[in-house]
Amino acid sequence: KHTDYYAIDNSGSGWGFKKNIGAKPDISDALTAKLAQYDTYYMGSEKDRFLYLTFDEGYENGYTGQILDTLKKYEVPAAFFITGAYFDREPELIRRMVDEGHIVGNHTEHHPNLHRLENPEKMKEELKILDDKYFAEYGEHMKYMRPPEGEYSLRVLAVAMDEGYKTILWSFAYKDWQRDVIMGKQYAMQQITPYLHNGAVLLLHAVSKDNAEALGELIDYARAEGYEFKSLDELPENEKVL
């Protein structure tokens, strides 16, 4: 474990990149190597035709049950990154996620911009409060963390790693988090399918009606293109990505 978190750079970075059609996004080898030191992932191996489906859950908009139904029907694993408020308000949905074999990840108790907390103990607390509640209910600790709004610092990543987490970023996302903007499932398909690539970690927001309605079609499309959906538990260790 790190002994002096204050010696680790706390400059904030927002996770963003240029997307490429049919290929991984533009992320430098230097950044990839730096992230790997802190057990942080944004995709799997370029060699494997695998996809990793992840959903962020800050609040419920009525579509998570439909998403879970589709995942169950197609036998596809996913990871759901939840906040403390979501844990408190949606026990039945979380119970389904767990019972149906999905990963429930830590998206922090209060959804703060973690690097702005500066104090490593406060960063730990944001992860620990939610993990304690989860452990009390399910007898297991959370293993994966996603920083709110994709905002992180090396200090944040170091704290998360020392607390036993792999930090999961992503290699695909689109503007799908506005709950009142409904464009239809074909719009979602047009936004997602061109950018599928080997090892992609897909970030979708479960508040999107478009995503919920497109999910079955998306799974069919990806499988027809030769992709398999894998759990984050099957991510290759970082060294193999570099």
Tab-separated table of C-alpha atoms in Angstrom:
chain	number	residue	atom	x	y	z
A	1	LYS	CA	0.000	0.000	0.000
A	2	HIS	CA	1.025	3.586	-0.534
A	3	THR	CA	2.350	5.300	2.581
A	4	ASP	CA	2.100	8.958	1.541
A	5	TYR	CA	-0.921	9.754	-0.571
A	6	TYR	CA	-0.102	13.454	-0.480
A	7	ALA	CA	3.032	12.707	-2.510
A	8	ILE	CA	0.819	11.362	-5.319
A	9	ASP	CA	-0.430	13.815	-7.933
A	10	ASN	CA	-4.014	14.932	-7.254
A	11	SER	CA	-4.459	16.931	-10.463
A	12	GLY	CA	-7.929	16.225	-11.764
A	13	SER	CA	-8.446	14.569	-15.138
A	14	GLY	CA	-11.701	13.964	-16.947
A	15	TRP	CA	-11.853	10.661	-18.803
A	16	GLY	CA	-12.422	11.519	-22.440
A	17	PHE	CA	-11.024	10.514	-25.815
A	18	LYS	CA	-11.567	10.527	-29.553
A	19	LYS	CA	-13.705	7.594	-30.643
A	20	ASN	CA	-12.723	5.610	-33.727
A	21	ILE	CA	-15.116	3.638	-35.909
A	22	GLY	CA	-14.493	-0.075	-35.445
A	23	ALA	CA	-11.333	0.460	-33.411
A	24	LYS	CA	-10.186	1.361	-29.928
A	25	PRO	CA	-10.202	5.063	-28.978
A	26	ASP	CA	-7.155	7.326	-29.079
A	27	ILE	CA	-5.498	6.883	-25.676
A	28	SER	CA	-1.731	7.153	-25.431
A	29	ASP	CA	0.493	4.258	-24.452
A	30	ALA	CA	1.962	6.462	-21.719
A	31	LEU	CA	-1.436	7.069	-20.127
A	32	THR	CA	-2.389	3.411	-20.511
A	33	ALA	CA	0.815	2.397	-18.700
A	34	LYS	CA	0.233	4.926	-15.923
A	35	LEU	CA	-3.332	3.719	-15.378
A	36	ALA	CA	-2.120	0.113	-15.283
A	37	GLN	CA	0.131	0.925	-12.314
A	38	TYR	CA	-3.016	1.762	-10.338
A	39	ASP	CA	-5.088	-1.275	-11.395
A	40	THR	CA	-7.212	0.906	-13.667
A	41	TYR	CA	-8.803	-0.445	-16.827
A	42	TYR	CA	-10.635	1.105	-19.753
A	43	MET	CA	-10.762	-1.947	-22.059
A	44	GLY	CA	-9.733	-5.570	-22.304
A	45	SER	CA	-7.381	-7.146	-24.821
A	46	GLU	CA	-7.322	-5.978	-28.431
A	47	LYS	CA	-6.798	-9.612	-29.417
A	48	ASP	CA	-10.117	-10.884	-28.044
A	49	ARG	CA	-13.483	-10.244	-29.641
A	50	PHE	CA	-14.979	-9.608	-26.221
A	51	LEU	CA	-17.281	-6.827	-24.993
A	52	TYR	CA	-17.855	-5.788	-21.385
A	53	LEU	CA	-21.227	-4.196	-20.665
A	54	THR	CA	-21.420	-1.672	-17.812
A	55	PHE	CA	-24.239	0.571	-16.604
A	56	ASP	CA	-24.059	3.590	-14.304
A	57	GLU	CA	-26.895	3.907	-11.795
A	58	GLY	CA	-27.270	7.215	-9.966
A	59	TYR	CA	-31.051	7.106	-9.721
A	60	GLU	CA	-33.814	4.926	-11.089
A	61	ASN	CA	-35.800	6.032	-14.130
A	62	GLY	CA	-37.915	2.900	-14.534
A	63	TYR	CA	-35.792	0.994	-17.071
A	64	THR	CA	-33.408	-1.133	-15.007
A	65	GLY	CA	-35.935	-3.953	-14.617
A	66	GLN	CA	-36.355	-4.064	-18.406
A	67	ILE	CA	-32.564	-4.080	-18.845
A	68	LEU	CA	-32.246	-6.957	-16.365
A	69	ASP	CA	-35.000	-8.874	-18.177
A	70	THR	CA	-33.122	-8.514	-21.475
A	71	LEU	CA	-29.779	-9.546	-19.952
A	72	LYS	CA	-31.447	-12.606	-18.430
A	73	LYS	CA	-33.116	-13.561	-21.708
A	74	TYR	CA	-29.853	-13.294	-23.650
A	75	GLU	CA	-27.674	-14.684	-20.818
A	76	VAL	CA	-25.375	-11.668	-20.889
A	77	PRO	CA	-23.427	-10.549	-17.791
A	78	ALA	CA	-23.127	-6.872	-16.916
A	79	ALA	CA	-21.793	-4.583	-14.213
A	80	PHE	CA	-23.945	-1.935	-12.529
A	81	PHE	CA	-22.122	0.916	-10.802
A	82	ILE	CA	-24.406	2.220	-8.073
A	83	THR	CA	-24.390	5.183	-5.694
A	84	GLY	CA	-25.333	5.104	-2.022
A	85	ALA	CA	-28.695	6.694	-2.768
A	86	TYR	CA	-29.425	4.016	-5.352
A	87	PHE	CA	-28.530	1.283	-2.871
A	88	ASP	CA	-30.876	2.793	-0.284
A	89	ARG	CA	-33.814	3.284	-2.657
A	90	GLU	CA	-33.687	0.244	-4.943
A	91	PRO	CA	-33.097	-2.882	-2.820
A	92	GLU	CA	-35.224	-5.122	-5.047
A	93	LEU	CA	-33.338	-4.181	-8.227
A	94	ILE	CA	-29.974	-4.649	-6.544
A	95	ARG	CA	-31.088	-8.019	-5.195
A	96	ARG	CA	-31.946	-8.993	-8.781
A	97	MET	CA	-28.540	-7.852	-10.051
A	98	VAL	CA	-26.813	-10.000	-7.453
A	99	ASP	CA	-29.099	-13.023	-7.793
A	100	GLU	CA	-28.859	-12.954	-11.601
A	101	GLY	CA	-25.068	-13.012	-11.550
A	102	HIS	CA	-24.193	-9.421	-12.355
A	103	ILE	CA	-21.466	-7.341	-10.757
A	104	VAL	CA	-22.508	-4.457	-8.514
A	105	GLY	CA	-19.763	-1.839	-8.539
A	106	ASN	CA	-18.985	1.117	-6.288
A	107	HIS	CA	-19.897	4.516	-7.764
A	108	THR	CA	-19.406	6.109	-4.286
A	109	GLU	CA	-21.848	6.966	-1.516
A	110	HIS	CA	-22.558	10.595	-2.472
A	111	HIS	CA	-21.302	10.804	-6.117
A	112	PRO	CA	-18.710	13.538	-5.456
A	113	ASN	CA	-15.878	14.554	-7.725
A	114	LEU	CA	-13.347	12.466	-5.792
A	115	HIS	CA	-10.138	14.368	-6.498
A	116	ARG	CA	-11.733	17.559	-5.176
A	117	LEU	CA	-12.014	15.920	-1.759
A	118	GLU	CA	-8.161	16.033	-1.684
A	119	ASN	CA	-8.046	14.185	1.658
A	120	PRO	CA	-7.347	10.467	1.077
A	121	GLU	CA	-9.405	9.506	4.138
A	122	LYS	CA	-12.441	11.275	2.681
A	123	MET	CA	-11.901	9.473	-0.616
A	124	LYS	CA	-11.775	6.145	1.251
A	125	GLU	CA	-14.898	7.045	3.193
A	126	GLU	CA	-16.882	7.571	-0.027
A	127	LEU	CA	-16.063	4.016	-1.038
A	128	LYS	CA	-16.292	2.470	2.427
A	129	ILE	CA	-19.746	3.755	3.418
A	130	LEU	CA	-21.330	2.145	0.371
A	131	ASP	CA	-19.242	-1.023	0.599
A	132	ASP	CA	-20.167	-1.465	4.271
A	133	LYS	CA	-23.871	-1.315	3.400
A	134	TYR	CA	-23.382	-3.740	0.538
A	135	PHE	CA	-21.367	-6.150	2.705
A	136	ALA	CA	-23.982	-6.065	5.464
A	137	GLU	CA	-26.658	-7.116	2.969
A	138	TYR	CA	-24.777	-9.516	0.672
A	139	GLY	CA	-21.761	-10.746	2.648
A	140	GLU	CA	-19.346	-9.732	-0.106
A	141	HIS	CA	-17.195	-6.681	-0.688
A	142	MET	CA	-17.388	-4.611	-3.849
A	143	LYS	CA	-14.370	-5.149	-6.123
A	144	TYR	CA	-14.812	-2.540	-8.844
A	145	MET	CA	-14.988	1.244	-8.628
A	146	ARG	CA	-15.983	3.841	-11.194
A	147	PRO	CA	-15.189	7.469	-10.361
A	148	PRO	CA	-18.215	9.779	-10.596
A	149	GLU	CA	-18.365	11.716	-13.867
A	150	GLY	CA	-15.165	9.979	-14.970
A	151	GLU	CA	-13.174	12.516	-12.940
A	152	TYR	CA	-10.089	11.096	-11.293
A	153	SER	CA	-6.539	11.797	-10.166
A	154	LEU	CA	-3.611	9.460	-9.602
A	155	ARG	CA	-4.224	9.905	-5.878
A	156	VAL	CA	-7.826	8.748	-6.278
A	157	LEU	CA	-6.678	5.702	-8.247
A	158	ALA	CA	-4.015	4.880	-5.641
A	159	VAL	CA	-6.543	5.079	-2.794
A	160	ALA	CA	-9.008	2.862	-4.670
A	161	MET	CA	-6.321	0.280	-5.449
A	162	ASP	CA	-5.162	0.179	-1.834
A	163	GLU	CA	-8.775	-0.339	-0.743
A	164	GLY	CA	-8.908	-3.432	-2.954
A	165	TYR	CA	-10.599	-2.041	-6.057
A	166	LYS	CA	-9.994	-2.215	-9.742
A	167	THR	CA	-11.020	1.133	-11.214
A	168	ILE	CA	-13.101	0.694	-14.359
A	169	LEU	CA	-13.227	3.478	-16.932
A	170	TRP	CA	-14.507	2.763	-20.448
A	171	SER	CA	-13.621	2.776	-24.136
A	172	PHE	CA	-17.094	3.683	-25.385
A	173	ALA	CA	-19.760	6.077	-24.146
A	174	TYR	CA	-22.212	8.507	-25.679
A	175	LYS	CA	-24.492	11.254	-24.438
A	176	ASP	CA	-27.220	9.032	-23.002
A	177	TRP	CA	-27.643	10.351	-19.458
A	178	GLN	CA	-30.338	12.992	-20.020
A	179	ARG	CA	-33.411	11.238	-18.768
A	180	ASP	CA	-35.896	13.397	-20.691
A	181	VAL	CA	-34.169	13.177	-24.096
A	182	ILE	CA	-35.732	10.216	-25.912
A	183	MET	CA	-34.557	9.637	-29.482
A	184	GLY	CA	-35.653	6.040	-30.037
A	185	LYS	CA	-33.854	2.714	-30.061
A	186	GLN	CA	-32.547	3.116	-33.613
A	187	TYR	CA	-30.775	6.288	-32.507
A	188	ALA	CA	-29.081	4.325	-29.725
A	189	MET	CA	-28.041	1.633	-32.209
A	190	GLN	CA	-26.592	4.269	-34.544
A	191	GLN	CA	-24.639	5.807	-31.674
A	192	ILE	CA	-23.214	2.527	-30.366
A	193	THR	CA	-22.722	-0.059	-33.106
A	194	PRO	CA	-20.116	1.748	-35.285
A	195	TYR	CA	-17.756	2.021	-32.323
A	196	LEU	CA	-17.712	-1.574	-31.111
A	197	HIS	CA	-14.150	-2.891	-30.979
A	198	ASN	CA	-12.217	-5.805	-29.513
A	199	GLY	CA	-12.063	-5.556	-25.731
A	200	ALA	CA	-14.508	-2.640	-25.505
A	201	VAL	CA	-15.803	-1.621	-22.094
A	202	LEU	CA	-19.164	-0.052	-22.908
A	203	LEU	CA	-20.586	2.593	-20.582
A	204	LEU	CA	-24.356	2.962	-20.856
A	205	HIS	CA	-26.686	4.830	-18.536
A	206	ALA	CA	-29.681	2.868	-17.317
A	207	VAL	CA	-31.854	6.009	-17.160
A	208	SER	CA	-32.016	5.958	-20.974
A	209	LYS	CA	-35.223	4.585	-22.488
A	210	ASP	CA	-33.366	4.318	-25.798
A	211	ASN	CA	-30.706	2.048	-24.279
A	212	ALA	CA	-33.265	-0.152	-22.549
A	213	GLU	CA	-35.250	-0.626	-25.754
A	214	ALA	CA	-32.181	-1.148	-27.976
A	215	LEU	CA	-30.367	-3.605	-25.712
A	216	GLY	CA	-31.707	-6.855	-27.181
A	217	GLU	CA	-31.076	-5.652	-30.726
A	218	LEU	CA	-27.592	-4.478	-29.721
A	219	ILE	CA	-26.745	-7.897	-28.268
A	220	ASP	CA	-28.002	-9.635	-31.426
A	221	TYR	CA	-25.998	-7.255	-33.622
A	222	ALA	CA	-22.795	-7.690	-31.613
A	223	ARG	CA	-23.078	-11.483	-31.597
A	224	ALA	CA	-23.704	-11.503	-35.351
A	225	GLU	CA	-20.463	-9.533	-35.682
A	226	GLY	CA	-18.635	-12.254	-33.763
A	227	TYR	CA	-18.450	-10.593	-30.336
A	228	GLU	CA	-18.947	-12.345	-26.998
A	229	PHE	CA	-20.124	-10.565	-23.869
A	230	LYS	CA	-17.916	-11.135	-20.832
A	231	SER	CA	-17.989	-10.211	-17.153
A	232	LEU	CA	-15.489	-7.736	-15.706
A	233	ASP	CA	-14.265	-10.705	-13.666
A	234	GLU	CA	-12.895	-12.035	-16.973
A	235	LEU	CA	-10.886	-8.899	-17.852
A	236	PRO	CA	-7.283	-9.878	-18.573
A	237	GLU	CA	-4.779	-8.417	-16.132
A	238	ASN	CA	-3.488	-5.049	-17.249
A	239	GLU	CA	-0.047	-6.189	-18.378
A	240	LYS	CA	-1.671	-8.080	-21.231
A	241	VAL	CA	-3.397	-4.932	-22.476
A	242	LEU	CA	-0.218	-2.919	-22.905
